[in-house]
XYZ file of N, CA and C in Angstrom:
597
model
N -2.240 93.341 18.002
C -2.815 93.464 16.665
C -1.691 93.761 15.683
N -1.388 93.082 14.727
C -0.857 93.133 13.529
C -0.942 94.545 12.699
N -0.199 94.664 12.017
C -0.196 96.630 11.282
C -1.103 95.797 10.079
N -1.169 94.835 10.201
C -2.356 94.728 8.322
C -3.437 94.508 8.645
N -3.689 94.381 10.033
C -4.918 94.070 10.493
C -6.060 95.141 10.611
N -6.836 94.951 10.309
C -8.078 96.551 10.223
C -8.693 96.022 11.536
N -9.198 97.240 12.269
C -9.884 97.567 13.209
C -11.343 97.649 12.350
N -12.201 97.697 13.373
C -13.917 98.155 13.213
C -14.278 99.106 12.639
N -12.958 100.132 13.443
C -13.728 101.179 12.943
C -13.102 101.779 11.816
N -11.993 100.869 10.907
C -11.831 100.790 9.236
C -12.883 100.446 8.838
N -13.408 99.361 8.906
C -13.999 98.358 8.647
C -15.241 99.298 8.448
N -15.639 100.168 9.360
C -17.163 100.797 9.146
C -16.677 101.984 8.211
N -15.487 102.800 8.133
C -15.089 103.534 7.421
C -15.508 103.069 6.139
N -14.727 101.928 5.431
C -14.830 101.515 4.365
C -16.310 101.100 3.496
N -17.327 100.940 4.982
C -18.275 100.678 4.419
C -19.088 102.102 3.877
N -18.772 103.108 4.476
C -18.924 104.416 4.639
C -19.200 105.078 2.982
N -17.337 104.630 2.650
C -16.818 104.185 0.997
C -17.814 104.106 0.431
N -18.502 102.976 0.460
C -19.301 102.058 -0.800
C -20.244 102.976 -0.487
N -20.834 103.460 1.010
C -22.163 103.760 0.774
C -22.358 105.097 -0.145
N -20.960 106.141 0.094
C -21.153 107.303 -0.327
C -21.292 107.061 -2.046
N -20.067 106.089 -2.264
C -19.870 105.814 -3.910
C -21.526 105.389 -4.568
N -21.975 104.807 -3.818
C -23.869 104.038 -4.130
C -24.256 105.449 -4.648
N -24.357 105.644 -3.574
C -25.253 107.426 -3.882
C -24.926 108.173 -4.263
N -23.633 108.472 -4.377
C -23.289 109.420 -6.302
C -23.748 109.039 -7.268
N -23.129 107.648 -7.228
C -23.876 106.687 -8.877
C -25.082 106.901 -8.770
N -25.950 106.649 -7.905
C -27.082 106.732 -7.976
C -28.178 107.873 -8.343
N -27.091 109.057 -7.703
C -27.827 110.235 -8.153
C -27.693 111.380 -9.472
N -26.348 110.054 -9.958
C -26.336 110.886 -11.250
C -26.949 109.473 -12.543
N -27.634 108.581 -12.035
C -28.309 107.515 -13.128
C -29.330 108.174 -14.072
N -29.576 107.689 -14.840
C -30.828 108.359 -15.923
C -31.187 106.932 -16.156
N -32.279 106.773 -16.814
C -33.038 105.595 -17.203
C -32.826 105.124 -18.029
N -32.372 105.746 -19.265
C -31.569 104.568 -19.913
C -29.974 105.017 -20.079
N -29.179 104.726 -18.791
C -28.109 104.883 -18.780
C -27.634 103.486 -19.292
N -25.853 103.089 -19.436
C -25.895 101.595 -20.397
C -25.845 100.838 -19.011
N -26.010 99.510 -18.943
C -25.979 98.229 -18.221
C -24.349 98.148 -18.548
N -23.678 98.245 -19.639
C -22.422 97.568 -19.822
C -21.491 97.180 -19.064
N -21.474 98.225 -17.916
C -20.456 98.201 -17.367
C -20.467 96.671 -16.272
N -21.919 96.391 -16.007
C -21.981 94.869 -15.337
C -21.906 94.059 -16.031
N -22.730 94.569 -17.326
C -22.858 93.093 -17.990
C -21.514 92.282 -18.467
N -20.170 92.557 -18.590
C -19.121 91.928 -19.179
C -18.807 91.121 -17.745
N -19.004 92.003 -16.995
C -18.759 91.219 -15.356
C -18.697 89.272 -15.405
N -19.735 88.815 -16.290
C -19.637 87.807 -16.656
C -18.000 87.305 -17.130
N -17.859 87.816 -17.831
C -16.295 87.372 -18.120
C -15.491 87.438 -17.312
N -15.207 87.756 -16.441
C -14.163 88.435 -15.437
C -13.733 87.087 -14.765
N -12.604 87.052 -14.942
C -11.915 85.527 -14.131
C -11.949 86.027 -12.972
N -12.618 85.043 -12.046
C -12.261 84.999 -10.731
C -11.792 83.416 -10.321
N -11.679 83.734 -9.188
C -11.326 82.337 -8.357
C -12.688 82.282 -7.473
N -12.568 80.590 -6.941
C -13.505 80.132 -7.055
C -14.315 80.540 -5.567
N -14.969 81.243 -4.946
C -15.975 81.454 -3.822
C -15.256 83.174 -3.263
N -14.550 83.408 -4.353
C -13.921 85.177 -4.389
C -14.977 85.447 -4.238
N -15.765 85.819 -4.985
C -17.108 86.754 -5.153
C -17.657 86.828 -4.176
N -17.843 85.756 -3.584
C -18.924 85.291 -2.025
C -17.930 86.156 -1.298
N -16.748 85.597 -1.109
C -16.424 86.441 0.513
C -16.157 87.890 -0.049
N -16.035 88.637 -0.798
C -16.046 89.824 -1.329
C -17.365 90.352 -0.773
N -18.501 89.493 -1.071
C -19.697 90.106 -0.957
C -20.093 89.976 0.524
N -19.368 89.051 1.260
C -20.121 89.045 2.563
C -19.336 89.684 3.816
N -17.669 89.975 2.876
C -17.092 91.197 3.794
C -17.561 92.157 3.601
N -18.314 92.980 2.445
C -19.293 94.262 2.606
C -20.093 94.230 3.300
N -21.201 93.204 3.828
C -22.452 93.295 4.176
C -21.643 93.037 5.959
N -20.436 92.686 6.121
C -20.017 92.778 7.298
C -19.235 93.927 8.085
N -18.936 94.943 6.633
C -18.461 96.327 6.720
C -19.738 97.193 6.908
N -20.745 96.862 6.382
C -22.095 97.618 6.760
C -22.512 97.579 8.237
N -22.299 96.158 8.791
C -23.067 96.031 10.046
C -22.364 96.781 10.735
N -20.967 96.896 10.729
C -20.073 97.452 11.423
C -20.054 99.570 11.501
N -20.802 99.459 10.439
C -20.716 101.120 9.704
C -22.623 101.114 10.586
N -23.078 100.273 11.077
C -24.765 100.754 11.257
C -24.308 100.546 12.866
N -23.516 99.564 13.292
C -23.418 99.837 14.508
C -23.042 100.939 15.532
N -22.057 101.992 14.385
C -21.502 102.820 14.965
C -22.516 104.111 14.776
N -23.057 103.744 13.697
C -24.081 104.988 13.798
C -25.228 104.583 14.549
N -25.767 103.820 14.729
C -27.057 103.538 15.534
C -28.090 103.283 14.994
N -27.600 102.335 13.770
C -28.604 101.768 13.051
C -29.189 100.919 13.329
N -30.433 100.451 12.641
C -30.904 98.640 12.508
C -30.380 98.599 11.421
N -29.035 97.167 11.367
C -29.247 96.797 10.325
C -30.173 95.843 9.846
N -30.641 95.345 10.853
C -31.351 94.037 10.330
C -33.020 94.526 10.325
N -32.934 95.630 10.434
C -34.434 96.471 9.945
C -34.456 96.932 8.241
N -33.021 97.446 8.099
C -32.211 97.968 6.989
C -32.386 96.402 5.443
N -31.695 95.859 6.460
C -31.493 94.383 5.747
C -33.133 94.238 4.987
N -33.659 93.799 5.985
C -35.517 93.343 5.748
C -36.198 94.137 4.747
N -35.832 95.430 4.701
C -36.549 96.410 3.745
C -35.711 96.324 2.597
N -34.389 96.070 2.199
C -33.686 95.704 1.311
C -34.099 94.628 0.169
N -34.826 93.526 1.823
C -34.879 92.349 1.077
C -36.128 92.175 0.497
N -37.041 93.198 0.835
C -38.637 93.243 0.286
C -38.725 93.906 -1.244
N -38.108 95.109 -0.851
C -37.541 96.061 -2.256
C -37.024 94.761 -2.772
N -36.224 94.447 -2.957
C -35.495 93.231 -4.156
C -36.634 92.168 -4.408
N -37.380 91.850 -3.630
C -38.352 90.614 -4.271
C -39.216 91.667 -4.997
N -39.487 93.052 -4.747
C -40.757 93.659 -5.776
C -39.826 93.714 -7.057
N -38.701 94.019 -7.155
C -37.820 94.860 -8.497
C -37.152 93.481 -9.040
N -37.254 92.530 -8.831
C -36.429 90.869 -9.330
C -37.431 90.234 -10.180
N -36.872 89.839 -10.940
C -37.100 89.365 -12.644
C -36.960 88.350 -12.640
N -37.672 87.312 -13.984
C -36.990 85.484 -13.762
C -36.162 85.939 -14.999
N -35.970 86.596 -15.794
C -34.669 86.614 -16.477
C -33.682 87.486 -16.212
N -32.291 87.387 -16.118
C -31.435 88.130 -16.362
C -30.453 88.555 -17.126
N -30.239 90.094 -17.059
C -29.077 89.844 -18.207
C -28.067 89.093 -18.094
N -28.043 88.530 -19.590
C -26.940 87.519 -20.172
C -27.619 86.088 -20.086
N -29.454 86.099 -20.027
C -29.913 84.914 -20.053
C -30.386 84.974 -21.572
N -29.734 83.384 -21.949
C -30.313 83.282 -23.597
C -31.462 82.767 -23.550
N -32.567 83.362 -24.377
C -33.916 83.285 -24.395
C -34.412 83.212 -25.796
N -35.765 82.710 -26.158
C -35.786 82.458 -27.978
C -37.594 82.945 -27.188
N -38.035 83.665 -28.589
C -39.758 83.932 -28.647
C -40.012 82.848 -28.525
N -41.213 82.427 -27.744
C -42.622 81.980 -27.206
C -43.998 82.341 -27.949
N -44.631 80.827 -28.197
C -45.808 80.379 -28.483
C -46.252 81.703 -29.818
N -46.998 82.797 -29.508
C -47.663 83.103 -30.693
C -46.143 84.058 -31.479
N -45.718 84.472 -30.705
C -44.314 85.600 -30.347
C -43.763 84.645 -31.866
N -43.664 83.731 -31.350
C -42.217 82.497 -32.238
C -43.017 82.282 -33.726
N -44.677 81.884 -33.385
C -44.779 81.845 -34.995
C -45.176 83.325 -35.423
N -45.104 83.857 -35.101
C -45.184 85.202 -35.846
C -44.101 85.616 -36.962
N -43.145 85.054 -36.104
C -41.595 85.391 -37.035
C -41.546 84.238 -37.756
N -42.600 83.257 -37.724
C -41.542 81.926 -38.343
C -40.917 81.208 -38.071
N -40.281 81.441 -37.225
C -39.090 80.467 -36.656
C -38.831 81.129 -35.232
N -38.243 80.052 -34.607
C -37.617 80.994 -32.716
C -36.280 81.432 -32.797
N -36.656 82.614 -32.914
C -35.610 83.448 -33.120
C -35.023 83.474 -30.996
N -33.577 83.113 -31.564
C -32.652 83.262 -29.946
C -32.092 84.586 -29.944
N -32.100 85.107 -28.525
C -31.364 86.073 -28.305
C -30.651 86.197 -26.731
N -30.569 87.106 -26.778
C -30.015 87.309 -25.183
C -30.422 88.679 -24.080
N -30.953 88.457 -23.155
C -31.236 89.861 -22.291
C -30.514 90.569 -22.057
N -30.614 91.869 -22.170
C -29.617 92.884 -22.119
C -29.965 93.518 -21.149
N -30.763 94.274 -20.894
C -31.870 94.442 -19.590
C -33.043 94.157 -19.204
N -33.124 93.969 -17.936
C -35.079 94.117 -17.296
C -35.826 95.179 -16.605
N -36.378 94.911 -16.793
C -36.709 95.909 -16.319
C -38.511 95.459 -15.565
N -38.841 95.476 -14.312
C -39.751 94.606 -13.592
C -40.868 95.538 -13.566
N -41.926 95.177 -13.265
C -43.444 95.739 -12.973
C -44.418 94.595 -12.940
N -45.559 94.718 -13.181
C -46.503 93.461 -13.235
C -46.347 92.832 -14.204
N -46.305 93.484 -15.016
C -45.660 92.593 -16.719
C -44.063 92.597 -17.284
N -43.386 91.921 -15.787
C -42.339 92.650 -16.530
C -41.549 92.373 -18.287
N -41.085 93.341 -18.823
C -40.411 93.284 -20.554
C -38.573 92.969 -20.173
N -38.434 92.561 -21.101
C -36.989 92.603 -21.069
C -36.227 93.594 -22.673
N -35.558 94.033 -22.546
C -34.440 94.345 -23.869
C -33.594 93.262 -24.257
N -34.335 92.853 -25.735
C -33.609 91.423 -25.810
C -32.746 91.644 -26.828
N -31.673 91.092 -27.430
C -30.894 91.735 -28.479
C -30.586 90.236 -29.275
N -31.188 90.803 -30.396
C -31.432 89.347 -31.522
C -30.007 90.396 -32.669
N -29.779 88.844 -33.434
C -28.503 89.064 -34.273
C -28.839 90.386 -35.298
N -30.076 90.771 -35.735
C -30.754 91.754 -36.526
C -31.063 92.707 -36.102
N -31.255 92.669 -34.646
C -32.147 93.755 -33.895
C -32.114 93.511 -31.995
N -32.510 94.540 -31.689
C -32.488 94.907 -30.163
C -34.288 95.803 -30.201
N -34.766 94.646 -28.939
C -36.101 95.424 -28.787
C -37.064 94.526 -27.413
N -37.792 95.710 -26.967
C -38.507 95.482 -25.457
C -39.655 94.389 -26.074
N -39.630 93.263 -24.647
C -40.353 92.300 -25.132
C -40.989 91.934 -24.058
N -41.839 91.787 -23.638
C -43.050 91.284 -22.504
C -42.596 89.718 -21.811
N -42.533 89.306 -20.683
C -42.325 88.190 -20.221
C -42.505 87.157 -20.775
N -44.244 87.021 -20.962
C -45.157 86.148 -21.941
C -44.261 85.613 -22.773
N -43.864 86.400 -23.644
C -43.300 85.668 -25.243
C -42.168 85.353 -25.180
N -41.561 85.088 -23.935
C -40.006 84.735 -23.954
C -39.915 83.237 -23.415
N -39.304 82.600 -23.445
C -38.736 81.330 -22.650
C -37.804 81.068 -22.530
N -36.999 80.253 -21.586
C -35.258 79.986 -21.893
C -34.700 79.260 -23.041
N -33.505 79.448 -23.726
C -32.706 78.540 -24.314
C -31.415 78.558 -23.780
N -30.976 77.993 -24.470
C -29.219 77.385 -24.534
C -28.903 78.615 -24.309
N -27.643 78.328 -23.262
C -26.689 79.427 -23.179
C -25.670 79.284 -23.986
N -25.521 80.788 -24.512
C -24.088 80.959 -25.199
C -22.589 80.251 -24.674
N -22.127 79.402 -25.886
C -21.277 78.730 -25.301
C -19.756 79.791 -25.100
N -19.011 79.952 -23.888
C -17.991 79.630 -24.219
C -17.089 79.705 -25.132
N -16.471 80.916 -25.404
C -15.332 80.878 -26.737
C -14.410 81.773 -26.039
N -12.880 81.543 -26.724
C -11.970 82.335 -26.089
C -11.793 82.773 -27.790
N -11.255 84.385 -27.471
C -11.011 85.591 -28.380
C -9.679 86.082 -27.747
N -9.125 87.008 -28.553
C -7.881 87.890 -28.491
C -8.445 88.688 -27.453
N -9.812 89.179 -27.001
C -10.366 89.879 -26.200
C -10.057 88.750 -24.957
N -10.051 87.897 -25.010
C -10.392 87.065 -23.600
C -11.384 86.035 -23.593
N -11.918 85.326 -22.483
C -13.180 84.180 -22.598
C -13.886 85.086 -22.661
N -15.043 84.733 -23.672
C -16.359 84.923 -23.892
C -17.496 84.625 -23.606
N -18.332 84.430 -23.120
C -19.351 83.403 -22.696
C -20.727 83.956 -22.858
N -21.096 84.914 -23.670
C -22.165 85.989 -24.049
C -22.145 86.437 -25.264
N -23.015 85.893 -26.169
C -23.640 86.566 -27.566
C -23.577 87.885 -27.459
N -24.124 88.710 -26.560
C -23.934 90.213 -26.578
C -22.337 90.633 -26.773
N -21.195 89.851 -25.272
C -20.141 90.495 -25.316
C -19.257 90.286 -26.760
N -19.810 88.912 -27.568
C -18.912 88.651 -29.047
C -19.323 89.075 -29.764
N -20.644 89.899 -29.539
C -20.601 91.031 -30.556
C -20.382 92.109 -30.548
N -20.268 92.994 -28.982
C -19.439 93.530 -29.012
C -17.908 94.038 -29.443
N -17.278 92.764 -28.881
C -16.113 92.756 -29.512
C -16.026 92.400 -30.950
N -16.567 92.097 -31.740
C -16.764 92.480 -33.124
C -16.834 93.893 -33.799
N -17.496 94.741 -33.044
C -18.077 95.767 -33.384
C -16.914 97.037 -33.237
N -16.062 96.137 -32.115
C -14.773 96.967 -31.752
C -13.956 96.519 -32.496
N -13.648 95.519 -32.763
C -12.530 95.280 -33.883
C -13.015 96.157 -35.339
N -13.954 96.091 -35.723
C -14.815 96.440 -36.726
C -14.286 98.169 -36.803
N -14.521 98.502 -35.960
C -14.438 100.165 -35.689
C -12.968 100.593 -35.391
N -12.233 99.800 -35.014
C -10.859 99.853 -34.827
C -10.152 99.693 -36.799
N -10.542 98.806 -37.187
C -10.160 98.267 -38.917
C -10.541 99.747 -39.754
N -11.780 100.109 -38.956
C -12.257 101.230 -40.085
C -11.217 102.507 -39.224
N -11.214 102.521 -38.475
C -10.176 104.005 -37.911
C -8.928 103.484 -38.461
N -8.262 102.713 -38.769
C -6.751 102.553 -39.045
C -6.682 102.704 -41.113
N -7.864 102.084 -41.337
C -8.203 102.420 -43.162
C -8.243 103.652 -43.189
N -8.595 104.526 -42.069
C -9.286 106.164 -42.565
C -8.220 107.262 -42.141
N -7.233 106.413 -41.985
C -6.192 107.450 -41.448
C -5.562 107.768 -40.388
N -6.365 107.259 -39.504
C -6.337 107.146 -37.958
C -4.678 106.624 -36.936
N -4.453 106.743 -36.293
C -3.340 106.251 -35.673
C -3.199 104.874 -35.692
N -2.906 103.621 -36.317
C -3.180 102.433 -35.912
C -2.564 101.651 -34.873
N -3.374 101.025 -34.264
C -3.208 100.162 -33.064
C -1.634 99.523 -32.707
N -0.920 99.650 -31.749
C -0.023 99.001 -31.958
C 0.391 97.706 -31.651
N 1.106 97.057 -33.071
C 1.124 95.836 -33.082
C 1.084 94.665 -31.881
N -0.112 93.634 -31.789
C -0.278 92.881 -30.558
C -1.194 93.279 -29.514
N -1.705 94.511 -30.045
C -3.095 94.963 -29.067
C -4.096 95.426 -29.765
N -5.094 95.487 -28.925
C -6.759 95.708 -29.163
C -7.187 97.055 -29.195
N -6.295 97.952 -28.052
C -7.314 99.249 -27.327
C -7.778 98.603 -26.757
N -8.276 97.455 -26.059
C -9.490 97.479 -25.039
C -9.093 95.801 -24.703
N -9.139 95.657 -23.690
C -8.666 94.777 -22.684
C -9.964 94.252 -22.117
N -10.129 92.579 -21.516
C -10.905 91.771 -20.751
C -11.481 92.906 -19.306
N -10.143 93.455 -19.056
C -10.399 94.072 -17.888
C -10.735 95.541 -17.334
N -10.826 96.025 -19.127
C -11.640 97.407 -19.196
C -13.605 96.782 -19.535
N -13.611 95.262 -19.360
C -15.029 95.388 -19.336
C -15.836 95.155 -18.084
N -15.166 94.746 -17.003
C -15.546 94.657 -15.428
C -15.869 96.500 -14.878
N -16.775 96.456 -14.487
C -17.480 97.689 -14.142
C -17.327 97.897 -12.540
């Protein structure tokens, strides 16, 4: 065996990692804590089937971390996978969506926006965030549109109405701290980087 090579029982260690890190996060969440930290995740350059084997060396660090303890994983797995079909949504954040049928003429026109969160139950609502406003909206009155195209910024690629307005809002707040006295930015940077938005 090679010195870069991990053994099993790294391998279950590490899964050990994620599980403990889950359940801190988890036990210090509140309900409306922010989404942000996934939602830029969208932007994040990767290469191309990264994500996949990222994701399927965890779920292979798990089996390895249930074997040693004397788990089922594939009991583990099944109840995972039931929980996720009750709590799964047909929209997600960063899906562009415009009001539906009575929703659309109410306002007049179909107003587009983008999901920011869901949040599931029998009816599930989403938090949709229109150029004027941010507000909970019932399944019913939503439908898909066009996705946000695509733009590259001093921030990085963009590909989300939410994240370019974000970064508006930061440039915005950065212009007003450097008018008010503030330390200003130094020349050729932002404060805030593509890769302070991956969570």
């Amino acid at each position: 065996m090679s010195g870069g090579q991990l053994t099993n029982g790294q391998r279950a260690a590490h899964a050990l990692d994620g599980i403990n890190a889950h359940a801190r996060s988890s036990a210090q969440q509140e309900p409306g804590m922010s989404e942000e930290r996934f939602f830029f995740d969208f932007d994040r350059d990767t290469e191309p089937g990264t994500d996949h084997a990222r994701l399927a060396d965890l779920l292979r660090d798990l089996q390895h971390y249930a074997s040693r303890r004397g788990l089922d994983f594939d009991a583990a797995f099944a109840a995972a996978r039931r929980d996720y079909e009750v709590q799964r949504t047909t929209y997600q954040p960063g899906d562009a969506i415009r009001l539906a049928g009575d929703a659309a003429a109410a306002g007049g026109f179909p107003l587009v926006g983008e999901i920011i969160k869901a949040r599931p139950g029998r009816l599930p609502e989403y938090q949709v965030e229109f150029i004027t406003r941010r507000q909970w909206i019932a399944e019913p009155e939503l439908e898909a549109a066009p996705r946000f195209p695509g733009i590259v910024t001093r921030f990085g690629q963009v590909s989300s109405a939410h994240a370019a307005r974000w970064c508006f809002i930061q440039t915005a707040r950065q212009a007003k701290e450097a008018l008010s006295g503030a330390s200003p930015p130094k020349p050729g940077t932002s404060g805030i980087s593509p890769g302070s938005w991956t969570r």
